[in-house]
Amino acid sequence: MRIRALVIRIVRQFLHDKRSMALLIVAPLLVLSLMYLVFNGDTYEPKIGTVQLPEAVSQTLGENGADVTAYDSEAEAEEALAEREVDAIIRLDGAAPAVKLEGSDPARNRAVMAAVQKAMQAQQGPGGSPAGAAQAPVIEYLHGSEDMSSFDNFGPVLIGLFAFFFVFLIAGVSFLKERTSGTLERLLATPLRRWEIVAGYMIGFGIFTSIQAALIAGYTIGVLGSLMAGSFGCVLLIMLLLSLTALSFGTFLSAFANTEFQMIQFIPLVIVPQVFFSGLFDLESISPWLRWLSYITPLKYGADALRGVMIRGEGWSAIAPDIGVLLALTLVFMAANVLALRKHRKI
Amino acid sequence: MAAASEICVRARDVIRKFDDKKVLHDISLDVAKGGIFGLLGPSGSGKTTFVKLIAGIDEATSGQIEVLGTPMPKLAMMVRIGYMAQSDALYAELTAKENLEFFGALFGLRGSRLKQRMHEVMALVNLTDHMERSVGAYSGGMKRRLSLAIALLHEPEVLILDEPTVGIDPVLRKSIWDELQSLSRQGTTILVTTHVMDEADKCDRLGMLRDGRLIASGSPEELKSRTGSATIEEAFLYYGGARA
Ligand SMILES: Nc1ncnc2c1ncn2[C@@H]1O[C@H](COP(=O)(O)OP(=O)(O)OP(=O)(O)O)[C@@H](O)[C@H]1O
Ligand SMILES: [Mg+2]
């Protein structure tokens, strides 16, 4: 009954507060769309300058995804490279081709090397024996496909990150406002119990975060067409738990902030490190003595499970442990919040 | 001293410290059932701190506070107490009606009873026409009145009002005091803090706080005659000066 009153109040406040609504619903979709445009663009076409290269070689380079410009002298080509008009120059050093890369962007370096290697293979192909074609490796994919884009790879982590981030911020600031506006003290003069306050917030905000989670997942998979190998139900379940974790975490941490600005100051402390461990970056390359941190970041569990389902098509049994951890973290943060409220009223 | 069953609020040797700063010093006080008890004192004397202890929002560092025979703080007592804070604690995004519905539901009011009470208290504070307006668009005095309406909503036996009439015009202030007096005649115990001396005169009994100490208590007439003053203001200055 009292929890219901709290839930109704939170829902009404939210419906009156168009800005927060927009931040919770529109902002993640907008950012995801931008990410999609950035990461899903066509593969980069490396610009390669050639110096007195046989016409056939230039042509095969062009056929293998390079934008080829021919230069008459080496000096001209070097100048173009320095001006960053081309990403690499190729000339013949005796019989062997020599490649000089501009080198400041690893992604472009890789694109150049890929084009050069493909071209070299193509050059050798027709000249080799017919058996050469048979010897070419057969390539299969256990998960994903040749067409998998960066967005397909990042997508699951990103939707988890946005669900977590926006819910953390809005729930934390709202709970803080209850304290700074004096209404929390007013609530403590009513028969409302501490755990009822926490439960009311979880349910009231839970309604909106569930809608947000469903929208983000639906939009990413349905509209942006992110790779989706597993079941949508599993994705929804993970998203829901991840946002509930963010909800309990945000409301708990708000006990340690006195102003909205102090709440913002938590972002570099508790959100940014989670991004590092979430799987956007390869964990193998993180020093072992830092790696243990990943085990206490909620986002890692959510992102792992989301990747498992969306990329590798894992089912319930594979994500159950991650779900369990998220559920446990939510309960721990909720209990901690009930305890933190003791600061304001012992009973 | 009145019999135990006649006592509404009973405070014994109450001390409240914030960190190491003692804000209330050994306050012992009895407030009889029914009637209006006024807590008087300059700014920073500890009025708010003291009434919060009685309302059960805060806990005394040492000493006991009983309300209606029950040691505070106690959750079950919250339904029998109505509290109006010094600063308006309202949800600005919501309408007055939504604020009332929320607090009403917390106190277990619902359905037609809730509706009826909402209209009664809003009529009392003269806000009936502004029921559907968002509280964010209220004036300071209107917010004050809505806070009072919320405190009255569940018909508490004990009403604790922390400077209820600040920012309210004299006409409305008079009608609010008339209502408080009629409530007290019906048996509600009202504890009110104030700086305003003519309000103090309307109280049945007064307690004077200064620097966290209860320096005097009694009916306005008693305090005046004891100090040989014509007004409460003089009596207040007498007690304040005597200890300074
Ligand atoms: N949470 C707190 N932490 C530290 N000191 C406090 C706290 N609350 C009140 N005080 C101190 O206790 C003293 C009494 O404060 P209180 O609010 O009870 O005064 P008051 O009589 O209600 O004053 P006013 O008439 O201005 O409302 C003040 O000196 C104040 O600084
Ligand atoms: Mg005060």
XYZ file of C-alpha atoms and ligand atoms in Angstrom:
623
model
C 0.000 0.000 0.000
C 2.672 2.513 1.030
C 5.046 1.203 -1.618
C 2.241 1.557 -4.147
C 1.775 5.194 -3.149
C 5.496 5.796 -3.635
C 5.484 4.071 -7.024
C 2.490 6.088 -8.227
C 4.180 9.272 -7.092
C 7.429 8.465 -8.903
C 5.561 7.593 -12.100
C 3.604 10.863 -11.939
C 6.752 12.894 -11.276
C 8.391 11.256 -14.228
C 5.464 11.922 -16.527
C 5.552 15.601 -15.541
C 9.320 15.762 -16.070
C 9.762 15.692 -19.825
C 13.517 16.321 -19.699
C 14.385 13.267 -17.649
C 12.043 11.244 -19.803
C 13.932 12.400 -22.886
C 17.292 11.699 -21.279
C 16.201 8.193 -20.373
C 14.511 7.269 -23.646
C 15.690 9.510 -26.486
C 19.332 10.091 -25.533
C 20.452 6.425 -25.633
C 18.745 5.889 -28.999
C 20.403 8.996 -30.397
C 23.869 8.028 -29.187
C 23.431 4.475 -30.446
C 22.448 5.776 -33.888
C 25.567 7.944 -33.978
C 27.736 5.000 -32.936
C 26.126 2.939 -35.645
C 26.972 5.524 -38.270
C 30.555 5.767 -37.039
C 31.326 2.081 -36.717
C 29.201 0.673 -39.506
C 30.514 2.848 -42.333
C 31.978 1.110 -45.380
C 35.449 -0.273 -44.876
C 38.110 2.343 -45.385
C 39.613 2.538 -48.837
C 43.346 3.122 -48.375
C 44.951 5.711 -50.634
C 48.142 4.314 -52.121
C 50.639 6.190 -54.248
C 52.717 4.252 -56.702
C 56.097 5.172 -58.166
C 56.797 3.673 -61.569
C 54.932 0.477 -60.803
C 53.909 -1.825 -63.656
C 50.379 -1.027 -64.799
C 49.214 -4.578 -63.984
C 50.261 -4.246 -60.341
C 48.503 -0.905 -59.921
C 45.418 -2.409 -61.435
C 45.352 -5.377 -59.046
C 45.821 -2.961 -56.134
C 42.836 -1.004 -57.372
C 40.804 -4.182 -57.715
C 41.637 -5.053 -54.123
C 40.143 -2.009 -52.518
C 42.867 0.626 -52.817
C 42.566 4.092 -54.262
C 45.678 4.235 -56.425
C 47.478 7.356 -57.571
C 50.541 7.064 -59.813
C 53.483 9.419 -59.264
C 56.317 10.012 -61.713
C 59.103 10.534 -59.227
C 59.889 9.318 -55.783
C 60.218 12.888 -54.467
C 56.702 13.728 -55.588
C 55.337 10.638 -53.891
C 57.232 11.370 -50.670
C 55.777 14.842 -50.637
C 52.254 13.483 -51.085
C 52.894 11.097 -48.200
C 54.127 13.909 -45.962
C 51.068 15.981 -46.898
C 48.917 12.940 -45.995
C 47.376 12.913 -49.475
C 48.182 9.202 -49.566
C 48.454 6.657 -46.759
C 51.377 4.758 -48.298
C 53.655 4.703 -51.317
C 54.820 1.631 -53.161
C 57.841 1.425 -55.412
C 59.912 -1.380 -56.752
C 63.143 -1.943 -54.925
C 64.817 -4.170 -57.469
C 62.280 -6.946 -58.035
C 60.579 -6.765 -54.626
C 57.994 -4.085 -53.900
C 58.804 -1.672 -51.061
C 55.962 -0.110 -49.058
C 56.338 3.076 -47.060
C 53.458 3.908 -44.758
C 52.380 7.302 -43.446
C 52.022 5.429 -40.161
C 50.169 7.715 -37.771
C 46.871 5.821 -37.861
C 46.983 2.082 -37.116
C 43.613 1.489 -38.749
C 44.840 2.987 -42.027
C 48.105 1.034 -41.772
C 46.120 -2.184 -41.530
C 43.927 -1.209 -44.459
C 46.990 -0.554 -46.617
C 48.650 -3.847 -45.634
C 45.479 -5.803 -46.292
C 45.142 -4.308 -49.765
C 48.817 -4.961 -50.555
C 48.675 -8.563 -49.384
C 45.493 -9.261 -51.287
C 47.023 -7.783 -54.400
C 50.166 -9.895 -54.034
C 48.131 -13.059 -53.643
C 46.101 -12.148 -56.682
C 49.322 -11.568 -58.631
C 50.668 -14.990 -57.749
C 47.322 -16.782 -58.192
C 46.963 -16.905 -61.973
C 50.659 -17.531 -62.437
C 50.743 -20.507 -60.028
C 49.631 -24.050 -60.706
C 45.924 -24.913 -60.869
C 46.496 -26.769 -57.602
C 47.219 -23.386 -56.008
C 43.527 -22.570 -56.051
C 42.711 -25.872 -54.367
C 45.307 -25.146 -51.689
C 43.710 -21.844 -50.763
C 42.285 -22.272 -47.236
C 38.574 -22.769 -46.817
C 37.370 -20.190 -44.354
C 34.479 -20.891 -42.005
C 33.080 -18.920 -39.099
C 32.026 -20.540 -35.831
C 30.319 -17.286 -34.826
C 29.644 -14.127 -36.768
C 30.480 -13.866 -40.442
C 32.736 -12.164 -42.942
C 30.251 -9.274 -43.010
C 30.384 -8.676 -39.261
C 31.032 -4.983 -38.649
C 32.606 -3.243 -35.688
C 29.110 -2.224 -34.668
C 28.050 -5.870 -34.476
C 30.987 -6.443 -32.177
C 30.532 -3.334 -30.006
C 26.743 -3.199 -30.196
C 25.997 -5.556 -27.296
C 28.457 -3.741 -25.040
C 27.160 -0.326 -26.073
C 23.500 -1.053 -25.379
C 24.486 -2.416 -21.976
C 26.632 0.635 -21.301
C 23.929 3.129 -22.232
C 21.217 1.357 -20.280
C 23.555 1.367 -17.277
C 24.825 4.913 -17.608
C 21.573 6.795 -18.129
C 19.716 4.856 -15.460
C 22.555 5.355 -12.973
C 22.517 9.086 -13.527
C 18.770 9.676 -13.452
C 18.039 7.377 -10.526
C 20.968 8.760 -8.532
C 20.052 12.396 -9.106
C 16.350 11.794 -8.367
C 17.071 10.052 -5.097
C 19.511 12.792 -4.178
C 16.870 15.417 -4.888
C 14.582 13.725 -2.410
C 17.213 14.471 0.207
C 18.225 17.990 -0.834
C 14.617 19.193 -1.214
C 13.789 18.085 2.327
C 11.152 15.639 1.176
C 13.171 12.679 2.432
C 13.010 14.127 5.935
C 9.301 14.670 5.432
C 8.961 11.013 4.383
C 10.723 10.004 7.569
C 7.886 11.686 9.494
C 5.469 9.204 7.907
C 5.073 5.478 8.662
C 7.147 4.665 5.566
C 9.915 2.184 6.385
C 13.420 2.530 5.019
C 13.198 -0.642 2.955
C 9.868 0.516 1.585
C 11.498 3.693 0.299
C 14.188 1.671 -1.480
C 11.687 -0.854 -2.829
C 9.367 1.930 -4.013
C 12.208 3.557 -5.906
C 13.266 0.262 -7.473
C 9.748 -0.453 -8.697
C 8.839 3.105 -9.711
C 12.014 3.674 -11.681
C 12.092 0.022 -12.701
C 8.985 0.621 -14.809
C 10.751 3.271 -16.862
C 14.087 1.509 -17.062
C 12.323 -1.612 -18.366
C 10.714 0.437 -21.103
C 14.104 1.977 -21.827
C 15.829 -1.424 -21.900
C 13.261 -2.847 -24.303
C 13.477 0.223 -26.550
C 17.269 0.223 -26.681
C 17.482 -3.495 -27.401
C 14.630 -3.400 -29.926
C 16.058 -0.368 -31.705
C 19.595 -1.740 -31.911
C 18.525 -5.144 -33.165
C 15.385 -4.276 -35.118
C 16.185 -0.900 -36.645
C 19.994 -0.694 -36.699
C 20.182 -4.384 -37.587
C 22.905 -5.357 -35.170
C 23.960 -8.987 -35.350
C 21.539 -11.098 -33.306
C 22.255 -14.794 -33.022
C 20.341 -15.654 -29.846
C 16.912 -14.997 -28.425
C 15.513 -11.506 -27.898
C 13.987 -12.627 -24.601
C 17.442 -13.338 -23.169
C 18.687 -9.913 -24.287
C 15.708 -8.257 -22.609
C 16.291 -10.157 -19.396
C 19.962 -9.142 -19.267
C 19.151 -5.525 -20.094
C 16.505 -5.429 -17.401
C 18.832 -6.787 -14.736
C 21.634 -4.518 -15.833
C 19.419 -1.450 -15.482
C 18.128 -2.649 -12.114
C 21.736 -2.950 -10.980
C 22.404 0.582 -12.224
C 19.266 1.749 -10.430
C 20.250 0.287 -7.073
C 23.865 1.379 -7.549
C 22.919 4.955 -8.457
C 20.472 5.402 -5.576
C 22.993 3.925 -3.154
C 25.867 6.129 -4.312
C 23.683 9.237 -4.103
C 23.877 8.842 -0.314
C 27.503 9.947 -0.658
C 26.801 13.046 -2.728
C 25.415 16.314 -1.457
C 24.691 18.024 -4.751
C 23.839 17.033 -8.301
C 27.309 18.124 -9.311
C 28.883 15.703 -6.849
C 26.772 12.981 -8.427
C 28.283 13.910 -11.806
C 31.725 13.612 -10.208
C 31.075 9.919 -9.664
C 31.008 9.338 -13.414
C 34.789 9.306 -13.974
C 35.166 7.270 -10.799
C 32.613 4.539 -11.254
C 31.362 4.611 -14.839
C 34.485 5.207 -16.931
C 36.523 2.356 -15.370
C 33.614 0.018 -16.027
C 33.792 0.919 -19.696
C 37.398 -0.284 -19.793
C 36.448 -3.629 -18.354
C 33.225 -4.000 -20.282
C 34.810 -5.676 -23.295
C 35.127 -2.676 -25.571
C 38.854 -3.196 -25.124
C 40.600 -6.511 -25.136
C 41.020 -7.622 -21.538
C 43.963 -9.863 -22.457
C 46.094 -6.774 -22.880
C 45.218 -5.292 -19.473
C 47.850 -5.937 -16.813
C 47.005 -9.035 -14.781
C 47.124 -7.115 -11.502
C 44.367 -4.836 -12.752
C 42.303 -7.571 -14.342
C 40.688 -8.631 -11.062
C 38.882 -5.296 -11.054
C 36.762 -6.554 -13.897
C 35.156 -9.078 -11.576
C 33.529 -6.394 -9.472
C 32.160 -4.251 -12.294
C 28.472 -4.933 -12.987
C 28.782 -3.777 -16.570
C 31.244 -6.554 -17.383
C 28.741 -9.259 -16.479
C 25.990 -7.601 -18.466
C 28.183 -6.992 -21.481
C 29.596 -10.541 -21.433
C 26.126 -12.015 -21.345
C 24.830 -9.674 -24.052
C 27.758 -10.559 -26.326
C 27.233 -14.237 -25.659
C 23.608 -14.048 -26.707
C 23.831 -11.576 -29.568
C 27.064 -12.730 -31.208
C 27.433 -16.366 -30.205
C 23.763 -17.233 -29.828
C 24.158 -18.535 -26.296
C 21.059 -19.557 -24.426
C 19.759 -19.326 -20.884
C 22.208 -21.828 -19.369
C 25.236 -19.862 -20.571
C 24.033 -16.502 -19.272
C 22.577 -17.777 -15.981
C 25.776 -17.108 -13.984
C 25.964 -13.518 -15.249
C 22.272 -13.019 -14.463
C 22.894 -14.420 -10.998
C 25.752 -12.009 -10.317
C 23.726 -9.015 -11.501
C 20.814 -10.063 -9.317
C 23.105 -10.499 -6.326
C 24.745 -7.094 -6.912
C 21.310 -5.456 -7.116
C 20.284 -6.975 -3.801
C 23.577 -5.983 -2.177
C 23.241 -2.367 -3.345
C 19.619 -2.263 -2.198
C 20.538 -3.571 1.239
C 23.418 -1.092 1.421
C 20.998 1.696 0.563
C 18.582 0.647 3.313
C 21.556 0.795 5.690
C 22.732 4.140 4.316
C 19.285 5.592 5.067
C 19.951 4.819 8.713
C 21.964 7.989 8.695
C 18.635 9.836 8.486
C 16.446 7.654 10.651
C 17.431 4.685 12.764
C 14.093 2.906 12.588
C 2.284 18.152 37.500
C -0.504 16.474 35.519
C -1.267 12.764 35.776
C 0.541 10.478 33.326
C -2.613 9.872 31.274
C -2.999 13.618 30.767
C 0.462 14.072 29.352
C 0.966 14.094 25.617
C 4.682 14.834 25.253
C 7.105 14.093 28.026
C 10.776 14.985 27.658
C 13.398 14.074 30.271
C 16.995 15.322 30.307
C 17.079 15.511 26.540
C 20.488 16.240 25.039
C 21.169 16.496 21.323
C 24.713 16.855 20.059
C 25.819 17.413 16.475
C 29.338 16.051 16.367
C 30.665 17.653 19.548
C 28.419 20.681 19.534
C 25.650 20.487 22.123
C 22.524 21.998 20.642
C 20.017 20.937 23.304
C 21.008 20.980 26.985
C 19.098 18.735 29.408
C 15.614 19.681 28.355
C 12.814 18.337 30.579
C 9.297 19.313 29.638
C 5.713 18.081 29.866
C 3.084 19.023 27.322
C -0.470 18.306 28.477
C -3.021 16.669 26.206
C -5.223 19.043 24.292
C -4.407 22.712 24.115
C -1.771 24.595 22.164
C 1.800 24.589 23.396
C 4.018 27.295 21.965
C 7.770 26.868 21.765
C 9.378 30.282 21.712
C 12.971 31.187 21.092
C 15.327 33.192 18.927
C 16.803 31.883 15.719
C 19.268 29.053 16.342
C 17.992 28.363 19.857
C 17.157 24.746 18.965
C 13.383 24.827 18.354
C 13.519 22.822 15.134
C 16.005 20.373 16.616
C 13.700 19.788 19.585
C 10.459 19.313 17.637
C 12.186 16.909 15.254
C 13.020 14.727 18.233
C 9.374 14.788 19.279
C 8.194 14.023 15.745
C 10.488 10.982 15.738
C 12.536 12.120 12.754
C 15.676 12.503 14.803
C 16.942 10.737 17.899
C 18.187 12.322 21.119
C 21.853 11.781 21.988
C 20.694 11.020 25.525
C 17.510 11.391 27.565
C 13.991 10.178 26.859
C 11.103 11.511 24.856
C 7.651 9.949 25.150
C 4.667 10.838 23.019
C 1.315 9.553 24.299
C 3.205 7.241 26.626
C 5.347 5.669 23.870
C 9.119 6.240 23.764
C 10.177 7.952 20.524
C 11.249 7.393 17.836
C 8.683 4.741 17.000
C 7.303 4.007 13.552
C 3.825 3.063 14.780
C 3.493 6.500 16.349
C 3.949 8.312 13.031
C 0.260 7.875 12.133
C -0.772 9.634 15.324
C 1.518 12.615 14.708
C 1.179 15.288 12.054
C 4.383 17.177 11.251
C 4.900 20.340 9.293
C 8.549 21.075 8.623
C 10.038 24.541 8.733
C 11.055 24.332 5.071
C 8.371 23.185 2.680
C 8.967 19.613 1.667
C 6.756 19.298 -1.372
C 7.124 17.692 -4.775
C 7.307 20.679 -7.105
C 6.650 18.649 -10.264
C 3.360 17.365 -8.913
C 0.058 19.173 -8.498
C -1.282 19.965 -5.032
C -3.802 17.153 -5.453
C -1.077 14.651 -6.308
C 0.976 15.754 -3.300
C -2.032 15.298 -1.022
C -2.871 11.913 -2.549
C 0.679 10.720 -2.002
C 0.937 11.725 1.652
C -2.643 10.617 2.298
C -1.873 7.159 0.941
C 1.257 6.931 3.106
C -0.989 7.442 6.132
C -3.432 4.820 4.922
C -6.154 7.139 3.654
C -7.944 6.116 0.495
C -11.052 6.313 -1.611
C -13.858 8.677 -0.645
C -12.363 9.293 2.793
C -9.152 10.601 1.219
C -11.144 12.769 -1.181
C -13.225 14.205 1.601
C -10.205 14.996 3.783
C -8.354 16.544 0.839
C -11.215 18.967 0.248
C -11.569 19.757 3.939
C -7.925 20.646 4.496
C -7.605 22.558 1.233
C -10.687 24.616 2.106
C -9.159 25.276 5.507
C -6.019 26.802 4.029
C -8.004 28.524 1.295
C -6.403 26.642 -1.607
C -9.418 24.811 -3.041
C -9.185 26.726 -6.317
C -5.537 25.724 -6.772
C -5.954 21.988 -6.268
C -4.951 21.046 -9.825
C -2.043 23.457 -10.120
C 1.542 22.318 -10.131
C 3.212 23.136 -6.801
C 6.224 24.523 -8.679
C 3.957 27.409 -9.706
C 2.821 28.142 -6.124
C 3.897 31.251 -4.207
C 5.872 30.892 -0.976
C 2.821 31.419 1.215
C 0.769 28.977 -0.833
C 3.415 26.300 -0.363
C 3.392 26.994 3.363
C -0.369 26.519 3.445
C -0.212 23.320 1.423
C 2.396 21.955 3.870
C -0.018 22.722 6.693
C -2.863 21.039 4.820
C -0.721 17.913 4.409
C 0.099 17.846 8.129
C -3.618 18.016 8.970
C -4.679 15.480 6.339
C -4.759 12.322 8.444
C -6.336 13.961 11.510
C -3.433 13.310 13.852
C -3.868 13.393 17.638
C -0.656 15.371 17.970
C 0.148 18.194 15.591
C 3.719 19.500 15.414
C 4.059 22.695 13.414
C 7.445 24.323 12.884
C 6.774 28.024 12.254
C 3.549 27.388 10.369
C 2.529 30.963 9.632
C 5.728 32.403 8.168
C 4.884 34.130 4.896
C 1.127 34.013 5.451
C -0.885 37.245 5.431
C -2.620 38.446 8.637
C -6.163 37.606 7.472
C -5.295 34.037 6.618
C -3.076 33.771 9.677
C -6.022 34.622 11.867
C -8.239 32.045 10.198
C -5.519 29.396 10.557
C -5.129 30.198 14.260
C -8.911 30.038 14.697
C -8.821 26.591 13.142
C -5.926 25.472 15.347
C -7.860 26.611 18.409
C -10.964 24.760 17.272
C -8.849 21.612 16.660
C -7.378 21.885 20.140
C -10.862 22.203 21.648
C -11.703 18.919 19.895
C -8.806 17.312 21.733
C -5.844 17.618 19.349
C -2.592 18.502 21.059
C -0.787 21.170 19.095
C 2.876 21.988 19.464
C 3.914 25.047 17.535
C 7.199 26.920 17.273
C 7.166 30.620 16.598
C 9.026 33.910 16.740
C 5.845 35.921 16.584
C 4.890 37.273 19.998
C 1.197 37.860 19.338
C 0.932 34.223 18.323
C 2.572 33.271 21.590
C -0.236 35.024 23.412
C -2.763 32.714 21.736
C -1.061 29.607 23.123
C -2.369 27.883 26.235
C 1.126 27.233 27.469
C 4.567 28.383 26.452
C 8.081 27.066 26.626
C 10.989 29.452 26.173
C 14.169 28.186 24.570
C 17.432 30.028 24.527
C 20.754 28.597 23.383
C 19.388 25.090 23.640
C 18.124 25.489 27.219
C 14.528 25.642 28.378
C 14.612 28.872 30.354
C 10.937 29.080 31.387
C 7.579 27.458 30.882
C 3.996 28.202 31.898
C 0.882 29.931 30.620
C 1.337 33.354 29.004
C -0.307 34.958 32.046
C 1.957 33.143 34.470
C 5.070 34.136 32.588
C 3.956 37.738 32.400
C 3.042 38.040 36.066
C 6.110 36.131 37.247
C 8.351 38.632 35.483
C 6.141 41.635 36.092
C 5.907 42.334 32.358
C 2.982 43.608 30.360
C 3.749 41.589 27.252
C 5.242 38.216 26.353
C 7.967 40.065 24.528
C 9.079 41.716 27.756
C 8.882 38.435 29.604
C 11.022 36.844 26.921
C 13.610 39.596 27.158
C 13.562 39.282 30.960
C 14.336 35.567 30.874
C 16.826 35.953 28.071
C 18.617 38.813 29.838
C 18.603 37.150 33.263
C 20.678 34.219 31.998
C 22.815 36.064 29.487
N 22.233 18.824 11.252
C 22.896 19.722 12.002
N 24.226 19.644 12.101
C 24.914 20.530 12.860
N 24.350 21.531 13.537
C 23.011 21.654 13.478
C 22.211 20.766 12.695
N 20.930 21.132 12.815
C 20.929 22.200 13.622
N 22.167 22.517 14.020
C 22.527 23.629 14.926
O 21.676 23.582 16.039
C 21.345 24.880 16.440
C 19.827 24.990 16.570
O 19.262 24.871 15.299
P 17.690 24.859 15.063
O 17.441 24.668 13.632
O 17.080 23.877 16.000
O 17.293 26.348 15.493
P 15.862 27.026 15.492
O 15.586 27.435 16.867
O 14.879 26.151 14.802
O 16.147 28.323 14.622
P 15.205 29.076 13.583
O 14.271 29.885 14.379
O 16.154 29.931 12.812
O 14.546 28.034 12.775
C 21.936 25.835 15.438
O 23.086 26.400 16.012
C 22.324 24.985 14.281
O 23.497 25.455 13.688
Mg 13.800 26.249 13.165
